[in-house]
Structure formats: structure tokens, C-alpha cells
Amino acid sequence: MEKVQCNGSTICYVDQGQGEPIILLHGFCGSSAYWEQVLPFLQGFRVIVPDLRGHGRSDAPMGSYTIEQMADDVLLLMDELDIPKAALLGHSLGGYITLSFAQRYASRLNAFGLIHSTGYPDSDEAKEKRVQAVSTIQGEGITAFVDGLVPGLFAPDTKDNKPECIQRAKEIGYLTPPQGAIGAAQAMRERPDRRDVLSASTLPILLVAGEKDGLIPAERTFTTDHDNVTQYVIEGAGHMSMMETPEKLGEVITSFMGRLTNE
């Protein structure tokens, strides 16, 4: 992996291929490794995949994070890599970061998208679960938290037929620094409603949902339906299509990017 300094913290990232730039942002307790099976299906593009602040090999400062701060890390990464514009696609937590970026730095985007993510804020119940997550990490450690978190990210069929996917997601999650997971959980808890970013934007938008996503169902992803919006439901996938159906997700992204190029 390569690394740069962003806001005084080291951000590590993968940078491969040539062509139109795509930046992929992973979800909570993930890393750039979440996308490892999708990358072979994104030939013809330059794909940049960072470990978000507090995750993977990037620095994990102590204290609370904000979604805005994590989006600013992405902006600084683009500046360091001399990327004037890119397509920004975020999974789950990465989608919340993508919406913050699109709200404030739309001029730096050719397109953006949510993959198993939503513009809604946390409900009161979800906010309480964030508090419980922090308590579990502090009291039992990151391994116990990840063991409880990961199985629910996958479709029931994946648990039965592809247990190696769940094991790989756990292995990635175990590498999350505890203070990074806590900081990110607090950032997600405090994020605002950003459905208006989706409804107001004139940029090309990709919205991807999993047919069997038990965390963010399609109706919470598909909150806008304009001519500039591409919606896609991946059959059989839960919250983790990048591991469950990587070839299909790669096809969806490639098709979306192909339409941008043609336009």
C-alpha cells in the first residue's frame, strides 16, 4: 500500500490501473481489502481505495471523528494524488462520507454513488446501538465486537454457502484499531439527514442495494429517482455485495462508468 499525510494523519491506500478515476470507500470496521475481489472487474479505470481514518493501516487518532472530517481526508487524498475530479462510490459508512463530500465538494466529482448505504440519519434506535457498540468495544474488545457484527452483514444464503466470505470480513475487521471503530461509530451516530443531497444533485448518481440486505433495505437507499439516478438491486446479496457477488457489483460499476464516458 501507499500512504499520504492528510490533516496530520497517515492515510494508506491502494492505487491501481489507468483511466477515469474511481474512488471506493469501505464500510465500518472494514478496509480497502473489502474491495479486493471487485478490483479485477474494474479494468480500464484508475481505482483508488483508501483505508479510512481509524481503519486498516491508516492512522486511528483518539477521540470522536466526524463524517465531514473523514470526507476531508478524501479531498486531501485527491489533492495529493493530483486528481481534479473522480467518481466517488461509498459502501455503508463510506456512503455517508460520500454524501458529505458531494454536499460540499461537488465540483470535484464526475459522479457519486451509494452502495448499501443511505441518506437517512440514524434513528433513535440506531443511535442507541452505536452507544452499545462503543460499550462492547471498550468492554470486550474489537474481536468480540466484530464477531457479533459481521454475520449480520451477509445474506442468509451466504452464511450457508460461502462461509469463507464471513471469515474474510472478520479477519479484516479484527485489524480495526479499537479507538478507530469507536471514533467512526460516534461519527455515524451524529451524521445529519442528507437525502436532500441526493434529490438536489444534478451529477450522475449510482444507488446499489442488496436484495437481502438486513441493515439497509432498498427503500432506504432509493430515496430519489431522477433522470440522473441509476438504481440497481443485486439479487442474492446482503449488505456486502463486494464479497458476496463481486463480479456482479463490478459489472454494475463498470456499466455506470461506461455511460459516463459515453455521455
Tab-separated table of C-alpha atoms in Angstrom:
chain	number	residue	atom	x	y	z
A	1	MET	CA	0.000	0.000	0.000
A	2	GLU	CA	0.964	3.627	-0.466
A	3	LYS	CA	0.397	6.415	2.044
A	4	VAL	CA	-0.022	10.177	2.317
A	5	GLN	CA	-0.442	12.704	5.124
A	6	CYS	CA	-3.987	14.103	5.455
A	7	ASN	CA	-4.883	16.527	8.252
A	8	GLY	CA	-1.841	15.360	10.176
A	9	SER	CA	-2.813	11.695	9.893
A	10	THR	CA	-1.455	8.992	7.618
A	11	ILE	CA	-3.970	7.614	5.124
A	12	CYS	CA	-2.968	4.372	3.397
A	13	TYR	CA	-4.440	3.463	0.042
A	14	VAL	CA	-4.332	1.209	-2.989
A	15	ASP	CA	-3.912	2.926	-6.385
A	16	GLN	CA	-4.124	0.701	-9.443
A	17	GLY	CA	-4.930	0.872	-13.126
A	18	GLN	CA	-5.246	3.718	-15.588
A	19	GLY	CA	-8.167	5.656	-16.975
A	20	GLU	CA	-11.051	7.571	-15.432
A	21	PRO	CA	-10.526	7.675	-11.656
A	22	ILE	CA	-12.882	5.855	-9.306
A	23	ILE	CA	-12.503	6.182	-5.531
A	24	LEU	CA	-14.058	3.379	-3.473
A	25	LEU	CA	-14.783	3.899	0.231
A	26	HIS	CA	-15.333	0.910	2.503
A	27	GLY	CA	-17.755	0.406	5.373
A	28	PHE	CA	-17.467	0.370	9.167
A	29	CYS	CA	-14.789	-1.966	10.564
A	30	GLY	CA	-13.641	-2.676	7.022
A	31	SER	CA	-10.669	-1.543	4.982
A	32	SER	CA	-9.558	-1.284	1.380
A	33	ALA	CA	-9.440	-5.092	1.488
A	34	TYR	CA	-13.252	-5.111	1.353
A	35	TRP	CA	-12.891	-4.296	-2.350
A	36	GLU	CA	-10.159	-6.797	-3.215
A	37	GLN	CA	-12.470	-9.128	-5.141
A	38	VAL	CA	-14.113	-6.289	-7.094
A	39	LEU	CA	-10.916	-4.687	-8.382
A	40	PRO	CA	-10.228	-7.330	-11.070
A	41	PHE	CA	-13.599	-6.448	-12.621
A	42	LEU	CA	-12.797	-2.733	-12.903
A	43	GLN	CA	-10.298	-2.920	-15.740
A	44	GLY	CA	-9.888	0.266	-17.764
A	45	PHE	CA	-10.162	2.607	-14.782
A	46	ARG	CA	-7.788	4.083	-12.252
A	47	VAL	CA	-9.142	2.818	-8.934
A	48	ILE	CA	-8.094	4.399	-5.636
A	49	VAL	CA	-9.147	2.569	-2.483
A	50	PRO	CA	-8.166	4.151	0.851
A	51	ASP	CA	-8.272	2.754	4.341
A	52	LEU	CA	-10.497	5.309	6.033
A	53	ARG	CA	-9.378	7.201	9.113
A	54	GLY	CA	-9.416	4.789	12.036
A	55	HIS	CA	-9.439	1.686	9.848
A	56	GLY	CA	-6.978	-0.761	8.311
A	57	ARG	CA	-3.446	0.584	8.115
A	58	SER	CA	-4.399	4.262	8.268
A	59	ASP	CA	-3.880	6.233	11.463
A	60	ALA	CA	-6.533	5.970	14.154
A	61	PRO	CA	-6.431	9.166	16.221
A	62	MET	CA	-8.010	9.079	19.673
A	63	GLY	CA	-11.332	10.845	20.208
A	64	SER	CA	-14.517	11.321	18.242
A	65	TYR	CA	-14.464	11.618	14.458
A	66	THR	CA	-16.947	13.361	12.179
A	67	ILE	CA	-18.210	12.297	8.793
A	68	GLU	CA	-17.115	15.695	7.490
A	69	GLN	CA	-13.584	15.129	8.754
A	70	MET	CA	-13.446	11.757	7.022
A	71	ALA	CA	-14.697	13.335	3.790
A	72	ASP	CA	-12.000	15.989	4.081
A	73	ASP	CA	-9.430	13.183	4.241
A	74	VAL	CA	-10.688	12.011	0.843
A	75	LEU	CA	-10.398	15.541	-0.563
A	76	LEU	CA	-6.821	15.838	0.647
A	77	LEU	CA	-6.006	12.426	-0.794
A	78	MET	CA	-7.299	13.602	-4.174
A	79	ASP	CA	-5.170	16.726	-3.894
A	80	GLU	CA	-2.069	14.716	-3.004
A	81	LEU	CA	-2.650	12.401	-5.981
A	82	ASP	CA	-3.390	15.342	-8.303
A	83	ILE	CA	-6.876	14.079	-9.158
A	84	PRO	CA	-9.044	17.064	-10.127
A	85	LYS	CA	-12.241	15.015	-10.435
A	86	ALA	CA	-13.313	11.454	-9.733
A	87	ALA	CA	-16.317	9.208	-9.338
A	88	LEU	CA	-16.761	8.588	-5.600
A	89	LEU	CA	-18.591	5.423	-4.518
A	90	GLY	CA	-19.106	4.585	-0.861
A	91	HIS	CA	-20.228	1.428	0.917
A	92	SER	CA	-22.293	1.906	4.105
A	93	LEU	CA	-20.124	4.256	6.254
A	94	GLY	CA	-18.307	5.112	3.038
A	95	GLY	CA	-21.633	6.226	1.586
A	96	TYR	CA	-22.211	8.657	4.446
A	97	ILE	CA	-18.776	10.090	3.735
A	98	THR	CA	-19.582	10.264	0.025
A	99	LEU	CA	-22.719	12.306	0.694
A	100	SER	CA	-20.790	14.765	2.870
A	101	PHE	CA	-18.214	15.110	0.104
A	102	ALA	CA	-20.898	15.604	-2.574
A	103	GLN	CA	-22.637	18.224	-0.472
A	104	ARG	CA	-19.534	20.344	-0.016
A	105	TYR	CA	-17.188	19.481	-2.899
A	106	ALA	CA	-19.461	18.644	-5.829
A	107	SER	CA	-17.102	20.431	-8.236
A	108	ARG	CA	-14.532	17.691	-7.578
A	109	LEU	CA	-16.876	14.914	-8.693
A	110	ASN	CA	-17.821	13.457	-12.053
A	111	ALA	CA	-20.352	11.207	-10.319
A	112	PHE	CA	-21.035	9.628	-6.958
A	113	GLY	CA	-22.881	6.698	-5.522
A	114	LEU	CA	-24.093	4.753	-2.515
A	115	ILE	CA	-23.543	1.019	-2.216
A	116	HIS	CA	-25.671	-0.469	0.579
A	117	SER	CA	-25.908	2.969	2.158
A	118	THR	CA	-28.484	5.694	2.735
A	119	GLY	CA	-29.067	9.413	3.032
A	120	TYR	CA	-31.168	8.922	6.168
A	121	PRO	CA	-29.669	9.774	9.554
A	122	ASP	CA	-29.560	7.253	12.373
A	123	SER	CA	-32.911	6.599	14.021
A	124	ASP	CA	-33.126	6.837	17.811
A	125	GLU	CA	-32.834	3.047	17.938
A	126	ALA	CA	-29.778	3.078	15.698
A	127	LYS	CA	-28.171	5.801	17.810
A	128	GLU	CA	-28.616	3.629	20.880
A	129	LYS	CA	-26.969	0.738	19.027
A	130	ARG	CA	-23.968	2.967	18.323
A	131	VAL	CA	-23.662	3.603	22.058
A	132	GLN	CA	-23.883	-0.134	22.681
A	133	ALA	CA	-21.207	-0.738	20.035
A	134	VAL	CA	-18.816	1.631	21.781
A	135	SER	CA	-19.540	-0.064	25.097
A	136	THR	CA	-18.860	-3.516	23.625
A	137	ILE	CA	-15.579	-2.414	22.044
A	138	GLN	CA	-14.429	-0.783	25.279
A	139	GLY	CA	-15.512	-3.672	27.493
A	140	GLU	CA	-14.907	-6.779	25.368
A	141	GLY	CA	-12.526	-5.660	22.638
A	142	ILE	CA	-12.658	-5.324	18.864
A	143	THR	CA	-12.563	-9.082	18.189
A	144	ALA	CA	-15.731	-9.752	20.167
A	145	PHE	CA	-17.458	-6.782	18.545
A	146	VAL	CA	-16.531	-7.858	15.018
A	147	ASP	CA	-17.634	-11.420	15.731
A	148	GLY	CA	-21.053	-10.075	16.637
A	149	LEU	CA	-21.242	-7.551	13.801
A	150	VAL	CA	-20.094	-9.385	10.699
A	151	PRO	CA	-22.531	-12.300	10.305
A	152	GLY	CA	-25.487	-9.902	10.157
A	153	LEU	CA	-23.930	-8.087	7.205
A	154	PHE	CA	-24.429	-11.074	4.911
A	155	ALA	CA	-27.448	-12.667	3.268
A	156	PRO	CA	-28.629	-15.922	4.903
A	157	ASP	CA	-27.596	-17.918	1.823
A	158	THR	CA	-24.066	-16.541	2.065
A	159	LYS	CA	-23.749	-17.794	5.616
A	160	ASP	CA	-24.665	-21.282	4.425
A	161	ASN	CA	-22.895	-21.408	1.061
A	162	LYS	CA	-19.923	-19.032	1.357
A	163	PRO	CA	-18.728	-19.107	4.968
A	164	GLU	CA	-15.272	-18.052	3.734
A	165	CYS	CA	-16.731	-14.603	2.930
A	166	ILE	CA	-17.777	-14.124	6.528
A	167	GLN	CA	-14.429	-15.321	7.807
A	168	ARG	CA	-12.583	-12.919	5.499
A	169	ALA	CA	-14.739	-9.984	6.636
A	170	LYS	CA	-13.985	-10.891	10.242
A	171	GLU	CA	-10.245	-11.059	9.554
A	172	ILE	CA	-10.392	-7.580	8.026
A	173	GLY	CA	-12.470	-6.275	10.921
A	174	TYR	CA	-10.099	-7.612	13.575
A	175	LEU	CA	-7.438	-5.235	12.236
A	176	THR	CA	-9.567	-2.172	13.021
A	177	PRO	CA	-7.954	-0.213	15.869
A	178	PRO	CA	-10.478	-0.060	18.742
A	179	GLN	CA	-10.238	3.716	19.015
A	180	GLY	CA	-10.857	3.960	15.261
A	181	ALA	CA	-14.030	1.896	15.468
A	182	ILE	CA	-15.217	3.987	18.408
A	183	GLY	CA	-14.473	7.262	16.611
A	184	ALA	CA	-16.276	6.118	13.459
A	185	ALA	CA	-19.282	4.820	15.400
A	186	GLN	CA	-19.662	8.230	17.032
A	187	ALA	CA	-19.340	9.929	13.633
A	188	MET	CA	-22.145	7.807	12.189
A	189	ARG	CA	-24.344	8.488	15.212
A	190	GLU	CA	-24.073	12.246	14.760
A	191	ARG	CA	-24.458	12.460	10.980
A	192	PRO	CA	-27.333	14.577	9.613
A	193	ASP	CA	-30.071	13.696	7.151
A	194	ARG	CA	-28.546	14.052	3.672
A	195	ARG	CA	-31.371	12.797	1.464
A	196	ASP	CA	-31.532	16.326	0.052
A	197	VAL	CA	-28.013	15.897	-1.359
A	198	LEU	CA	-29.301	13.022	-3.458
A	199	SER	CA	-32.511	14.751	-4.534
A	200	ALA	CA	-30.867	18.082	-5.408
A	201	SER	CA	-27.725	16.906	-7.197
A	202	THR	CA	-27.525	17.015	-10.987
A	203	LEU	CA	-24.458	14.752	-11.064
A	204	PRO	CA	-24.814	11.153	-12.235
A	205	ILE	CA	-25.681	9.052	-9.172
A	206	LEU	CA	-25.439	5.290	-8.696
A	207	LEU	CA	-27.571	3.668	-5.977
A	208	VAL	CA	-26.953	-0.015	-5.287
A	209	ALA	CA	-28.966	-2.123	-2.858
A	210	GLY	CA	-28.781	-5.768	-1.859
A	211	GLU	CA	-31.909	-7.846	-2.318
A	212	LYS	CA	-31.369	-9.424	1.113
A	213	ASP	CA	-29.722	-6.543	2.954
A	214	GLY	CA	-30.965	-6.754	6.542
A	215	LEU	CA	-29.310	-3.478	7.572
A	216	ILE	CA	-30.245	-1.010	4.822
A	217	PRO	CA	-33.159	-2.207	2.680
A	218	ALA	CA	-33.561	-0.897	-0.851
A	219	GLU	CA	-36.237	1.655	0.050
A	220	ARG	CA	-33.781	3.431	2.341
A	221	THR	CA	-31.196	3.586	-0.460
A	222	PHE	CA	-33.574	4.552	-3.279
A	223	THR	CA	-34.742	7.870	-1.826
A	224	THR	CA	-34.592	9.744	-5.117
A	225	ASP	CA	-35.441	8.773	-8.683
A	226	HIS	CA	-34.445	11.398	-11.245
A	227	ASP	CA	-33.074	11.025	-14.758
A	228	ASN	CA	-29.524	11.319	-13.412
A	229	VAL	CA	-30.023	8.420	-10.964
A	230	THR	CA	-29.224	4.768	-11.713
A	231	GLN	CA	-30.784	2.290	-9.281
A	232	TYR	CA	-29.771	-1.345	-9.068
A	233	VAL	CA	-30.759	-4.215	-6.782
A	234	ILE	CA	-28.227	-7.051	-6.658
A	235	GLU	CA	-30.067	-10.327	-6.327
A	236	GLY	CA	-28.985	-12.621	-3.530
A	237	ALA	CA	-26.703	-10.043	-1.899
A	238	GLY	CA	-26.953	-8.780	1.634
A	239	HIS	CA	-25.010	-5.741	2.833
A	240	MET	CA	-21.712	-6.979	1.363
A	241	SER	CA	-22.068	-7.450	-2.389
A	242	MET	CA	-18.369	-6.649	-2.831
A	243	MET	CA	-17.708	-10.025	-1.205
A	244	GLU	CA	-20.934	-11.903	-1.896
A	245	THR	CA	-21.283	-11.061	-5.599
A	246	PRO	CA	-18.109	-9.178	-6.575
A	247	GLU	CA	-18.373	-9.865	-10.293
A	248	LYS	CA	-21.939	-8.525	-10.396
A	249	LEU	CA	-21.025	-5.389	-8.446
A	250	GLY	CA	-18.063	-4.883	-10.769
A	251	GLU	CA	-20.401	-5.137	-13.760
A	252	VAL	CA	-22.782	-2.584	-12.250
A	253	ILE	CA	-19.981	-0.096	-11.585
A	254	THR	CA	-18.386	-0.653	-14.997
A	255	SER	CA	-21.728	-0.151	-16.759
A	256	PHE	CA	-22.386	3.049	-14.815
A	257	MET	CA	-18.917	4.401	-15.583
A	258	GLY	CA	-19.283	3.406	-19.242
A	259	ARG	CA	-22.396	5.552	-19.545
A	260	LEU	CA	-20.496	8.494	-18.045
A	261	THR	CA	-17.746	8.099	-20.615
A	262	ASN	CA	-20.238	7.861	-23.476
A	263	GLU	CA	-22.040	10.978	-22.325
